[in-house]
Amino acid sequence: MKTKFILCAFCLLTTWAVAQDKYFTAPTDQPVTADAEGFVRRWTLLEPISKPNRTNTVFTDSYLREVFATEYFPGQMTLLPRDGQKVKARFEKVEMPKDYRRIDPATLKVQRGTETLRWHKLDSKTYNLKLMRFGEHYRQRLYGVIYWVVTVVRCEEDMTGVRLSVGSNSASQWWVNGTEALLLSGDRRMVADDAMSARLVLHKGDNVIRGAIINGPGMSDFCLRFVREDGTPVTQGFTIL
């Protein structure tokens, strides 16, 4: 039994090593730039919070604002997480039958509690961050989850009139320096530049970009960059810490 357990653990580690090599790398201590198309690839991600949703069609503006305004962990809108930092987070769980399409939501028993989750700082090898691959490893959670993500953009000078440009699967909400910049509602596939914010200012120095992505069934990923007035991506003038 002990040998079998060791072999299983080795297989899991090997599987993640392959996935990590394919999708993510551990960041260095040095700031990085956006990629050639302006996409921000360095993020600190919280292990996924369980939030069951039978379908993505429930992701209306009002639903999302209520869900994302709920405090799942202390400092949710102010914390600048460190790699490896732990938080106590609230979660919901339900026992889903095999044929979830035939269930009556009124009969589901929701379990609520708290658990310890960890932040992970990673560089993505692709322009879109594969949240599902990340969550699959750390919590074996593929569906019915919320991801919180944070990054810090350091600007050489003020950048005025830029727009936050995001694609996400599925719905998401985004804040720049604590102010809401963008809400992507509905059942979405991840498409680059799917939604853009109003004009905003990135100030000289550090700017905190914070996001929450929610999904029921299906894939989870996102991409983010800043664009100018003419729609061209911003690729210079800032680094990502």
C-alpha angles and dihedrals in degrees: 000000000000091000091050091051092050091049091050091049090049091051092052092049091047092049091052092045088057093045092046090051090049100044110014144024131196109259125240124234090256125090117253134210129237115268123264091278095046099256118151108230103172115086141153108227130195116221107261121280114223110243110157118219120170092204139013092228090086091070098107122153092257094047093049094048090051094047096045092045089058112101109236097168137009115275092017093155099030108035119113097201125213123217107273095014114145130218135183107240133188117235143180126216135182132186104242120203118231093255098049091172091072099048126117106228090209090065097052117109112221118210117204130192146118132272138177115258129182133220119231125197111211142165114224119225090206129055089243118058112236098223094172091059090048094049093043091062102041101039106005086239117142105160140026096036145131121218122200115201133182136185135168122225116198113204125202091212138358112293111206129189096019123140131219108236119197142172121188143172108242125352125323147171127215136199131192115203090343096309122110110251105169144007121196109193134180134041102315140176118217109265123164113250091008090149135013131200127231115271112293141174126246104202127221106271127020123358121185118220114194128181142177121202122190129192140173115187119353139038126332124210142121144194130204138186141148122250134195129236091275092051097253115136122256106237103160140045097056143061131206117236 
